[in-house]
Amino acid sequence: MRATIMYKPYDVGIENVPDAAIQEPTDAVIRIVRACICGSDLWFYRDGPANDHQSMGHEAIGIVEDVGSAVRTVKPGQLVIMPFVYSDGSCLFCGEGLQTACVHGGTFGVGGEAQGAQAEALRIPYADGTLYPLPVEPDEALMPSLLSLSDVMGTGHHAAVTARVQPGGTVAVVGDGAVGLCGVIAAKRLGAEQIIIMGHHDERIALAQEFGATDVVRERGEEGIARVRELTGGYGVKSVLECVGTGQAIETSIGIVRPGGAVGRVGVAHYESLPGPDTFFRNVTISGGPAPVRAYIEDLLPDVMAGTIQPGRVFDSTIGLDGVPDGYRAMDERQSLKVLIRP
Amino acid sequence: MRATIMYKPYDVGIENVPDAAIQEPTDAVIRIVRACICGSDLWFYRDGPANDHQSMGHEAIGIVEDVGSAVRTVKPGQLVIMPFVYSDGSCLFCGEGLQTACVHGGTFGVGGEAQGAQAEALRIPYADGTLYPLPVEPDEALMPSLLSLSDVMGTGHHAAVTARVQPGGTVAVVGDGAVGLCGVIAAKRLGAEQIIIMGHHDERIALAQEFGATDVVRERGEEGIARVRELTGGYGVKSVLECVGTGQAIETSIGIVRPGGAVGRVGVAHYESLPGPDTFFRNVTISGGPAPVRAYIEDLLPDVMAGTIQPGRVFDSTIGLDGVPDGYRAMDERQSLKVLIRP
């Protein structure tokens, strides 16, 4: 079968690899129906892969082809969402809905034991705990939004939840990438009254406004902080959705959150530390981390099915597997917001 | 009148100062009935005062002597709790119950505009927003616990609230000082099942156990972290009450919190930074700050009145104003846990 392999910085290709196959009785194999490229894949693209032959991709919808002898709930033929981590479904953390901390879990396509989803098929460990069977047949129009539940929409939602977005609340979303845009959707869905998008790409900002952003701040750094304060009576916002993961993004987030407010972090942390005394004296809460998207599907799926949220709109280009190297290039150069793959 | 003045490190004395008097129409003057020395006063005692003549003390119960022309709800003769910060009672933050962020607020006895409560009397800015009139006459047995609502018990409660203590939850309290012991009371009151006290003073640990601590960890640093993990099936606790404020205490707190758990910080932050990636990848929430004790009195007072919680037991010695210098010495040398003052 064909799969996406990262060789070195800026060098990703498609090659033939051994077919995905059951290895453990709790495994399934899925045929990938849709996959995509994540902003976090670009860290590997820019900084280099985790190993010299990294299988890429951690977001997918698939059809179950085969299941191991111990798989109980997942059946061949089902259309399933594959969250970006696998999880046993039975440990303490899975029981609490924090599958990203599963004691037997791991992430797809980051150089660990599990291969990547930018491929024709994929072995899924702990199929019952990992896969979410969908109550629908493949539906062309719905597929992008369903796919977003495997990572990007659940991640934006996690930012909103951990930033404690409340009805009537004031929110800022740091970053106008696909996660930030899904953060806008999530904040609007949870009833925020003021949603400030911080970014500077015209098309993305326009989409953020369609999703519910009420204000736009294009400035960065100290100027951006000052502008958000201006827009909030000098106080700052109650909830900040940090959707980038750089040191500057976290500084901005802490600069714009008001006393008693919360920062929900979902940008993969590429900074070493958080300020101690400033956050203490202002009673700022810092929360977030890798999103337990498996737990959020239940909440978000009805709104996707009903079309009341349309996170699939973050995909602005569709390619086949052969187009994946160009897809990485386009996202790296910001010519594309998020690339959808039909293997 | 007489008041406590800090001159330089390890040099605190009682001197005559001008009588407390109304300056603004929103002021009151209270006669101090009980005050005390706080663990946070010891930072000034050891590191030096904020200015060369720092008026000390920020916890008190008093009787209202005089009120300004704009004071509406507070009346002369009332017995009142004086929270450690003054607050206007009408700003955005006061409305949300975060009086420690009041836009016109400040802290008593830390070298700012407001004088200290280790004195015979004190001017109270924004009397209506600041003071909490008590529904009782001075009652000898209840006074220590009522006094604790001005800071130490409310602060322990804030640690528990921001650490998201839940019924049946697992909790660790870092520090066996008076705030830590009140944290144990608060965790027990909120229904925690396992409460681990981390400290190494026999008498304080014994009191923590009377207050509801189920386990004791005397080790510090890496050993202490390992021991808490042993006591919690290897996972760590869901809620950490950080009641010290040193770098080692925050390191321990983050080392013992489990994925998805929360650290509620109330020890005044004497560390520069918090770890970024580790807390991110484990979905750890860091919260807390100066406790809005004014907002918590409503919750805690009925339990104090009923005697179901007895935070006043943290006071292990009682002195007059003349004894204050000795009181600082005794607390600094850990001969006393917390000193109560009857001016």
Coordinates of N, CA and C in Angstrom, one line a residue, chain B residues 32-227:
Chain B
I32 N -9.4 47.6 66.4 CA -9.0 46.2 66.2 C -9.3 45.3 67.5
V33 N -10.1 44.3 67.3 CA -10.5 43.4 68.4 C -9.5 42.2 68.4
R34 N -9.3 41.7 67.2 CA -8.3 40.6 67.1 C -7.5 40.8 65.8
A35 N -6.2 40.6 65.8 CA -5.4 40.6 64.6 C -4.5 39.4 64.6
C36 N -3.6 39.3 63.7 CA -2.7 38.1 63.8 C -1.5 38.4 62.8
I37 N -0.5 37.5 62.9 CA 0.7 37.5 62.0 C 0.5 36.5 61.0
C38 N 0.8 36.9 59.8 CA 0.6 36.0 58.6 C 1.9 35.4 58.2
G39 N 1.9 34.2 57.6 CA 3.2 33.6 57.1 C 3.7 34.6 56.0
S40 N 2.9 35.3 55.3 CA 3.4 36.2 54.3 C 4.1 37.5 54.9
D41 N 3.7 37.8 56.2 CA 4.4 38.9 56.8 C 5.9 38.5 57.0
L42 N 6.2 37.2 57.1 CA 7.5 36.8 57.4 C 8.5 37.0 56.2
W43 N 7.9 37.1 54.9 CA 8.7 37.5 53.8 C 9.3 38.9 54.0
F44 N 8.5 39.8 54.5 CA 9.0 41.2 54.8 C 10.0 41.1 56.0
Y45 N 9.7 40.3 57.0 CA 10.5 40.2 58.2 C 11.9 39.7 57.8
R46 N 12.0 38.8 56.8 CA 13.3 38.2 56.4 C 14.0 39.0 55.3
D47 N 13.2 39.5 54.4 CA 13.8 40.1 53.2 C 13.8 41.6 53.4
G48 N 13.2 42.2 54.4 CA 13.1 43.6 54.6 C 11.8 44.2 54.1
P49 N 11.4 45.3 54.8 CA 10.1 45.9 54.5 C 10.0 46.6 53.1
A50 N 8.8 46.9 52.7 CA 8.6 47.5 51.4 C 9.0 49.0 51.4
N51 N 9.0 49.6 52.6 CA 9.6 50.9 52.8 C 10.2 51.0 54.2
D52 N 10.8 52.1 54.5 CA 11.6 52.1 55.7 C 10.7 52.2 57.0
H53 N 9.4 52.2 56.9 CA 8.6 52.4 58.0 C 7.3 51.7 57.7
Q54 N 7.3 50.4 57.4 CA 6.1 49.7 56.9 C 5.2 49.3 58.1
S55 N 4.0 49.8 58.0 CA 2.9 49.4 58.9 C 2.4 48.0 58.6
M56 N 2.4 47.1 59.6 CA 2.2 45.7 59.3 C 0.8 45.2 59.7
G57 N 0.4 44.1 59.0 CA -0.8 43.4 59.4 C -1.9 43.5 58.4
H58 N -2.6 42.4 58.1 CA -3.7 42.5 57.1 C -4.8 41.6 57.4
E59 N -4.9 41.1 58.6 CA -6.0 40.2 59.0 C -6.6 40.8 60.3
A60 N -7.9 40.9 60.4 CA -8.4 41.5 61.6 C -9.9 41.3 61.7
I61 N -10.4 41.3 63.0 CA -11.8 41.5 63.3 C -11.8 42.8 64.1
G62 N -12.8 43.6 63.8 CA -12.8 44.9 64.5 C -14.2 45.3 64.8
I63 N -14.4 46.4 65.6 CA -15.7 47.0 65.9 C -15.6 48.4 65.2
V64 N -16.6 48.7 64.4 CA -16.7 49.9 63.7 C -16.8 51.1 64.7
E65 N -15.9 52.1 64.6 CA -16.0 53.2 65.5 C -16.6 54.4 64.8
D66 N -16.3 54.6 63.5 CA -16.7 55.8 62.8 C -16.9 55.5 61.4
V67 N -17.8 56.1 60.7 CA -17.9 55.9 59.3 C -18.0 57.3 58.5
G68 N -17.6 57.3 57.3 CA -17.6 58.6 56.5 C -19.1 58.8 56.0
S69 N -19.3 60.0 55.4 CA -20.6 60.4 55.1 C -21.3 59.6 54.0
A70 N -20.4 58.9 53.2 CA -21.0 58.1 52.0 C -21.1 56.6 52.4
V71 N -20.8 56.2 53.6 CA -20.9 54.8 54.0 C -22.4 54.5 54.2
R72 N -22.9 53.5 53.6 CA -24.3 53.2 53.6 C -24.7 52.0 54.5
T73 N -23.9 50.9 54.4 CA -24.4 49.6 55.0 C -23.7 49.3 56.3
V74 N -22.4 49.8 56.4 CA -21.7 49.5 57.7 C -22.0 50.6 58.7
K75 N -22.2 50.1 60.0 CA -22.7 51.1 61.0 C -21.7 51.0 62.2
P76 N -21.5 52.1 62.9 CA -20.7 52.1 64.1 C -21.3 51.1 65.1
G77 N -20.4 50.4 65.8 CA -20.8 49.4 66.8 C -20.8 48.0 66.2
Q78 N -20.9 47.9 64.9 CA -20.9 46.5 64.3 C -19.6 45.8 64.5
L79 N -19.7 44.5 64.7 CA -18.5 43.6 64.7 C -18.3 43.2 63.2
V80 N -17.1 43.4 62.7 CA -16.8 43.2 61.3 C -15.6 42.3 61.0
I81 N -15.6 41.6 60.0 CA -14.4 40.9 59.5 C -13.8 41.9 58.4
M82 N -12.5 42.1 58.6 CA -11.7 42.9 57.6 C -10.9 42.0 56.7
P83 N -11.4 41.7 55.5 CA -10.5 40.9 54.6 C -9.2 41.6 54.3
F84 N -8.2 40.8 53.9 CA -6.9 41.4 53.8 C -6.7 42.4 52.6
V85 N -7.7 42.5 51.7 CA -7.7 43.6 50.8 C -8.9 44.4 51.0
Y86 N -8.8 45.7 50.6 CA -10.0 46.6 50.5 C -10.5 46.6 49.1
S87 N -11.7 46.8 48.9 CA -12.3 46.7 47.6 C -13.6 47.5 47.5
D88 N -13.8 48.1 46.4 CA -14.9 49.1 46.3 C -16.3 48.5 46.3
G89 N -16.4 47.2 46.0 CA -17.7 46.5 46.1 C -18.6 46.8 44.9
S90 N -18.1 47.6 43.9 CA -19.0 47.9 42.8 C -18.4 47.7 41.5
C91 N -17.1 47.4 41.4 CA -16.5 47.3 40.0 C -16.8 46.0 39.4
L92 N -16.4 45.8 38.2 CA -16.6 44.5 37.5 C -16.1 43.3 38.3
F93 N -14.9 43.4 38.8 CA -14.3 42.3 39.5 C -15.0 42.0 40.9
C94 N -15.3 43.1 41.6 CA -16.0 42.9 42.8 C -17.4 42.2 42.5
G95 N -18.0 42.6 41.4 CA -19.3 42.0 41.0 C -19.1 40.5 40.7
E96 N -18.0 40.1 40.3 CA -17.7 38.7 40.0 C -17.1 37.9 41.2
G97 N -17.0 38.6 42.3 CA -16.5 37.9 43.5 C -15.0 37.8 43.4
L98 N -14.3 38.6 42.7 CA -12.8 38.6 42.7 C -12.3 39.9 43.2
Q99 N -12.6 40.2 44.5 CA -12.3 41.4 45.1 C -10.8 41.7 45.2
T100 N -10.0 40.7 45.0 CA -8.5 40.9 45.0 C -8.0 41.5 43.7
A101 N -8.9 41.7 42.8 CA -8.6 42.4 41.5 C -9.4 43.7 41.4
C102 N -10.0 44.2 42.5 CA -10.8 45.4 42.5 C -10.0 46.5 41.8
V103 N -10.6 47.3 41.0 CA -9.9 48.3 40.2 C -9.5 49.5 41.2
H104 N -10.2 49.6 42.3 CA -9.8 50.6 43.3 C -9.2 50.0 44.6
G105 N -8.9 48.7 44.5 CA -8.5 48.0 45.7 C -7.0 48.1 46.0
G106 N -6.7 47.5 47.1 CA -5.3 47.4 47.6 C -5.2 46.5 48.8
T107 N -4.0 46.2 49.3 CA -3.8 45.3 50.4 C -3.4 46.1 51.6
F108 N -3.9 45.7 52.8 CA -3.6 46.3 54.0 C -2.1 45.9 54.4
G109 N -1.4 46.8 54.9 CA -0.1 46.5 55.6 C 1.0 45.9 54.8
V110 N 1.0 46.3 53.5 CA 2.1 45.8 52.7 C 3.0 46.9 52.1
G111 N 2.8 48.1 52.7 CA 3.7 49.2 52.3 C 3.0 50.2 51.3
G112 N 1.7 49.8 51.0 CA 1.0 50.7 50.1 C 0.2 51.8 50.8
E113 N -0.9 52.3 50.2 CA -1.6 53.4 50.8 C -2.2 53.0 52.2
A114 N -2.7 51.8 52.3 CA -3.4 51.4 53.5 C -2.4 51.0 54.6
Q115 N -2.7 51.4 55.8 CA -1.9 51.0 57.0 C -2.2 49.5 57.3
G116 N -1.6 49.1 58.4 CA -1.7 47.7 58.8 C -2.6 47.5 60.0
A117 N -3.0 46.2 60.2 CA -4.0 45.9 61.2 C -3.4 45.4 62.6
Q118 N -2.1 45.3 62.6 CA -1.5 44.9 63.9 C -1.3 46.2 64.7
A119 N -2.4 46.7 65.1 CA -2.5 48.1 65.7 C -3.8 48.2 66.5
E120 N -3.9 49.3 67.1 CA -5.1 49.5 68.0 C -6.3 49.9 67.1
A121 N -6.1 50.5 66.0 CA -7.2 50.9 65.1 C -6.7 51.0 63.7
L122 N -7.7 51.1 62.7 CA -7.3 51.1 61.3 C -8.3 51.9 60.5
R123 N -7.9 52.7 59.6 CA -8.7 53.3 58.6 C -9.0 52.3 57.5
I124 N -10.3 52.1 57.1 CA -10.7 51.1 56.1 C -11.3 51.9 54.9
P125 N -10.6 51.8 53.8 CA -11.1 52.5 52.5 C -12.3 51.6 52.0
Y126 N -13.2 52.3 51.4 CA -14.4 51.6 50.8 C -15.1 50.7 51.8
A127 N -15.5 51.2 52.9 CA -16.0 50.4 54.0 C -17.1 49.5 53.6
D128 N -18.0 50.0 52.8 CA -19.2 49.1 52.4 C -18.7 47.9 51.6
G129 N -17.8 48.2 50.7 CA -17.3 47.1 49.9 C -16.4 46.1 50.6
T130 N -15.7 46.6 51.6 CA -14.6 45.9 52.2 C -15.1 45.1 53.4
L131 N -15.7 45.7 54.3 CA -16.0 45.0 55.6 C -17.2 44.1 55.6
Y132 N -17.2 43.0 56.3 CA -18.3 42.1 56.3 C -18.8 42.1 57.8
P133 N -20.0 42.7 58.0 CA -20.6 42.8 59.3 C -21.0 41.4 59.8
L134 N -20.7 41.1 61.0 CA -21.0 39.7 61.5 C -22.3 39.8 62.3
P135 N -23.1 38.7 62.2 CA -24.4 38.6 62.9 C -24.3 38.2 64.3
V136 N -23.1 38.4 64.9 CA -22.9 37.9 66.3 C -22.2 39.0 67.2
E137 N -22.4 38.9 68.5 CA -21.6 39.7 69.4 C -20.2 39.0 69.5
P138 N -19.2 39.8 70.0 CA -17.9 39.1 70.2 C -18.0 37.9 71.1
D139 N -17.6 36.8 70.6 CA -17.7 35.5 71.4 C -16.4 34.9 71.5
E140 N -15.9 34.8 72.7 CA -14.5 34.5 73.0 C -14.1 33.2 72.2
A141 N -15.0 32.2 72.3 CA -14.6 30.9 71.7 C -14.6 30.9 70.2
L142 N -15.5 31.7 69.6 CA -15.6 31.8 68.1 C -14.6 32.7 67.5
M143 N -14.0 33.6 68.2 CA -13.2 34.7 67.6 C -12.1 34.2 66.8
P144 N -11.3 33.2 67.2 CA -10.2 32.8 66.3 C -10.7 32.3 65.0
S145 N -11.7 31.5 65.0 CA -12.2 31.0 63.7 C -12.8 32.1 62.8
L146 N -13.5 33.1 63.4 CA -14.0 34.2 62.7 C -12.9 35.0 62.1
L147 N -11.8 35.2 62.9 CA -10.6 36.0 62.4 C -10.0 35.3 61.2
S148 N -10.0 34.0 61.2 CA -9.4 33.2 60.1 C -10.1 33.5 58.8
L149 N -11.3 34.0 58.8 CA -12.0 34.3 57.6 C -11.5 35.5 56.9
S150 N -10.7 36.3 57.6 CA -10.1 37.5 57.0 C -9.0 37.2 56.1
D151 N -8.4 36.0 56.2 CA -7.4 35.6 55.3 C -7.1 34.1 55.2
V152 N -6.6 33.5 56.3 CA -6.0 32.2 56.2 C -7.0 31.1 55.8
M153 N -8.2 31.1 56.4 CA -9.2 30.0 56.0 C -9.7 30.3 54.6
G154 N -10.0 31.5 54.3 CA -10.4 31.9 52.9 C -9.4 31.5 51.9
T155 N -8.1 31.7 52.3 CA -7.0 31.4 51.4 C -6.9 29.9 51.2
G156 N -7.0 29.1 52.2 CA -7.0 27.6 52.1 C -8.1 27.2 51.2
H157 N -9.3 27.8 51.4 CA -10.5 27.5 50.6 C -10.2 27.8 49.1
H158 N -9.6 28.9 48.9 CA -9.3 29.3 47.5 C -8.4 28.3 46.8
A159 N -7.4 27.8 47.6 CA -6.5 26.8 47.0 C -7.4 25.6 46.6
A160 N -8.3 25.2 47.5 CA -9.1 24.0 47.2 C -10.1 24.2 46.0
V161 N -10.7 25.4 46.0 CA -11.6 25.7 44.9 C -10.9 25.8 43.5
T162 N -9.7 26.4 43.5 CA -9.0 26.6 42.2 C -8.3 25.3 41.8
A163 N -8.0 24.4 42.8 CA -7.5 23.1 42.5 C -8.7 22.1 42.2
R164 N -9.9 22.6 42.1 CA -11.1 21.9 41.7 C -11.3 20.6 42.5
V165 N -11.2 20.8 43.9 CA -11.5 19.6 44.7 C -12.9 19.2 44.6
Q166 N -13.1 17.9 44.4 CA -14.5 17.4 44.2 C -14.8 16.3 45.2
P167 N -16.1 16.1 45.5 CA -16.4 14.9 46.3 C -15.8 13.7 45.8
G168 N -15.1 12.9 46.7 CA -14.5 11.7 46.4 C -13.1 11.9 45.8
G169 N -12.6 13.1 45.6 CA -11.4 13.4 44.9 C -10.1 13.1 45.7
T170 N -9.0 13.0 45.0 CA -7.7 12.8 45.6 C -7.0 14.2 45.7
V171 N -6.4 14.5 46.8 CA -5.9 15.8 47.1 C -4.5 15.7 47.8
A172 N -3.6 16.6 47.4 CA -2.4 16.8 48.2 C -2.3 18.3 48.6
V173 N -1.9 18.5 49.8 CA -1.7 19.8 50.3 C -0.2 20.0 50.5
V174 N 0.4 20.9 49.8 CA 1.9 21.1 49.9 C 2.1 22.2 50.9
G175 N 2.7 21.9 52.0 CA 2.9 22.8 53.1 C 2.0 22.6 54.3
D176 N 2.7 22.6 55.5 CA 1.9 22.3 56.7 C 1.8 23.6 57.6
G177 N 2.0 24.8 56.9 CA 1.7 26.0 57.7 C 0.2 26.2 57.9
A178 N -0.1 27.4 58.4 CA -1.5 27.7 58.7 C -2.4 27.6 57.5
V179 N -1.9 28.1 56.4 CA -2.7 28.1 55.1 C -2.9 26.6 54.7
G180 N -1.8 25.8 54.7 CA -1.9 24.4 54.4 C -3.0 23.7 55.2
L181 N -2.9 24.0 56.5 CA -3.9 23.3 57.4 C -5.3 23.7 57.1
C182 N -5.5 25.0 56.8 CA -6.8 25.4 56.4 C -7.2 24.8 55.0
G183 N -6.2 24.6 54.2 CA -6.4 23.8 52.9 C -7.0 22.4 53.2
V184 N -6.4 21.8 54.2 CA -6.9 20.5 54.6 C -8.4 20.6 55.0
I185 N -8.7 21.6 55.8 CA -10.1 21.8 56.2 C -11.0 22.0 55.0
A186 N -10.5 22.8 54.1 CA -11.3 23.1 52.9 C -11.5 21.9 52.0
A187 N -10.5 21.1 51.9 CA -10.6 19.9 51.0 C -11.6 18.9 51.6
K188 N -11.5 18.7 52.9 CA -12.4 17.8 53.6 C -13.8 18.3 53.5
R189 N -14.0 19.6 53.7 CA -15.3 20.2 53.6 C -15.9 20.0 52.2
L190 N -15.1 20.0 51.2 CA -15.6 19.9 49.8 C -15.7 18.4 49.4
G191 N -15.4 17.5 50.4 CA -15.7 16.1 50.1 C -14.6 15.2 49.6
A192 N -13.4 15.7 49.6 CA -12.3 14.9 49.2 C -12.2 13.6 50.0
E193 N -11.8 12.6 49.3 CA -11.7 11.3 50.0 C -10.3 11.0 50.5
Q194 N -9.3 11.3 49.7 CA -7.9 11.2 50.1 C -7.3 12.5 50.2
I195 N -6.7 12.8 51.4 CA -6.1 14.2 51.6 C -4.7 13.9 52.1
I196 N -3.7 14.1 51.2 CA -2.3 13.9 51.6 C -1.7 15.2 52.1
I197 N -1.2 15.3 53.3 CA -0.5 16.5 53.8 C 1.0 16.3 53.6
M198 N 1.7 17.2 52.9 CA 3.1 17.2 52.8 C 3.7 18.2 53.7
G199 N 4.5 17.7 54.7 CA 5.1 18.6 55.7 C 6.0 17.8 56.6
H200 N 6.6 18.4 57.5 CA 7.5 17.6 58.4 C 7.6 18.2 59.8
H201 N 6.5 18.9 60.2 CA 6.5 19.3 61.6 C 5.4 18.5 62.4
D202 N 5.9 17.8 63.3 CA 5.0 16.8 64.0 C 3.7 17.4 64.5
E203 N 3.7 18.5 65.2 CA 2.5 19.1 65.7 C 1.5 19.5 64.7
R204 N 2.1 20.1 63.6 CA 1.2 20.6 62.5 C 0.6 19.4 61.8
I205 N 1.4 18.4 61.6 CA 0.8 17.2 60.9 C -0.3 16.5 61.8
A206 N 0.0 16.5 63.1 CA -1.1 16.0 64.0 C -2.4 16.8 63.8
L207 N -2.3 18.1 63.7 CA -3.4 18.9 63.6 C -4.1 18.7 62.2
A208 N -3.2 18.5 61.2 CA -3.8 18.2 59.8 C -4.6 17.0 59.9
Q209 N -4.1 16.0 60.6 CA -4.8 14.7 60.7 C -6.2 14.9 61.4
E210 N -6.1 15.7 62.4 CA -7.4 16.0 63.1 C -8.4 16.7 62.1
F211 N -7.8 17.6 61.3 CA -8.7 18.3 60.3 C -9.1 17.4 59.1
G212 N -8.5 16.2 59.0 CA -9.0 15.4 57.9 C -8.0 14.8 57.0
A213 N -6.7 15.1 57.2 CA -5.7 14.5 56.3 C -5.7 13.0 56.5
T214 N -5.6 12.3 55.4 CA -5.7 10.8 55.5 C -4.3 10.2 55.4
D215 N -3.3 10.9 54.8 CA -2.0 10.4 54.5 C -1.0 11.5 54.8
V216 N 0.2 11.1 55.2 CA 1.3 12.1 55.5 C 2.5 11.8 54.6
V217 N 3.0 12.8 54.0 CA 4.3 12.6 53.3 C 5.3 13.6 53.8
R218 N 6.3 13.1 54.5 CA 7.3 13.9 55.2 C 8.5 14.2 54.2
E219 N 8.7 13.4 53.2 CA 9.8 13.6 52.3 C 9.6 14.9 51.5
R220 N 10.7 15.4 51.0 CA 10.6 16.6 50.1 C 11.2 16.3 48.7
G221 N 11.1 17.2 47.8 CA 11.7 17.0 46.4 C 11.3 15.7 45.8
E222 N 12.2 15.1 45.0 CA 11.9 13.9 44.3 C 11.4 12.8 45.1
E223 N 11.9 12.7 46.3 CA 11.4 11.6 47.2 C 10.0 11.8 47.6
G224 N 9.6 13.1 47.8 CA 8.2 13.4 48.2 C 7.3 13.1 47.0
I225 N 7.7 13.5 45.8 CA 6.9 13.2 44.6 C 6.7 11.7 44.5
A226 N 7.8 11.0 44.6 CA 7.7 9.5 44.5 C 6.7 8.9 45.5
R227 N 6.7 9.4 46.7 CA 5.9 8.9 47.8 C 4.4 9.2 47.5

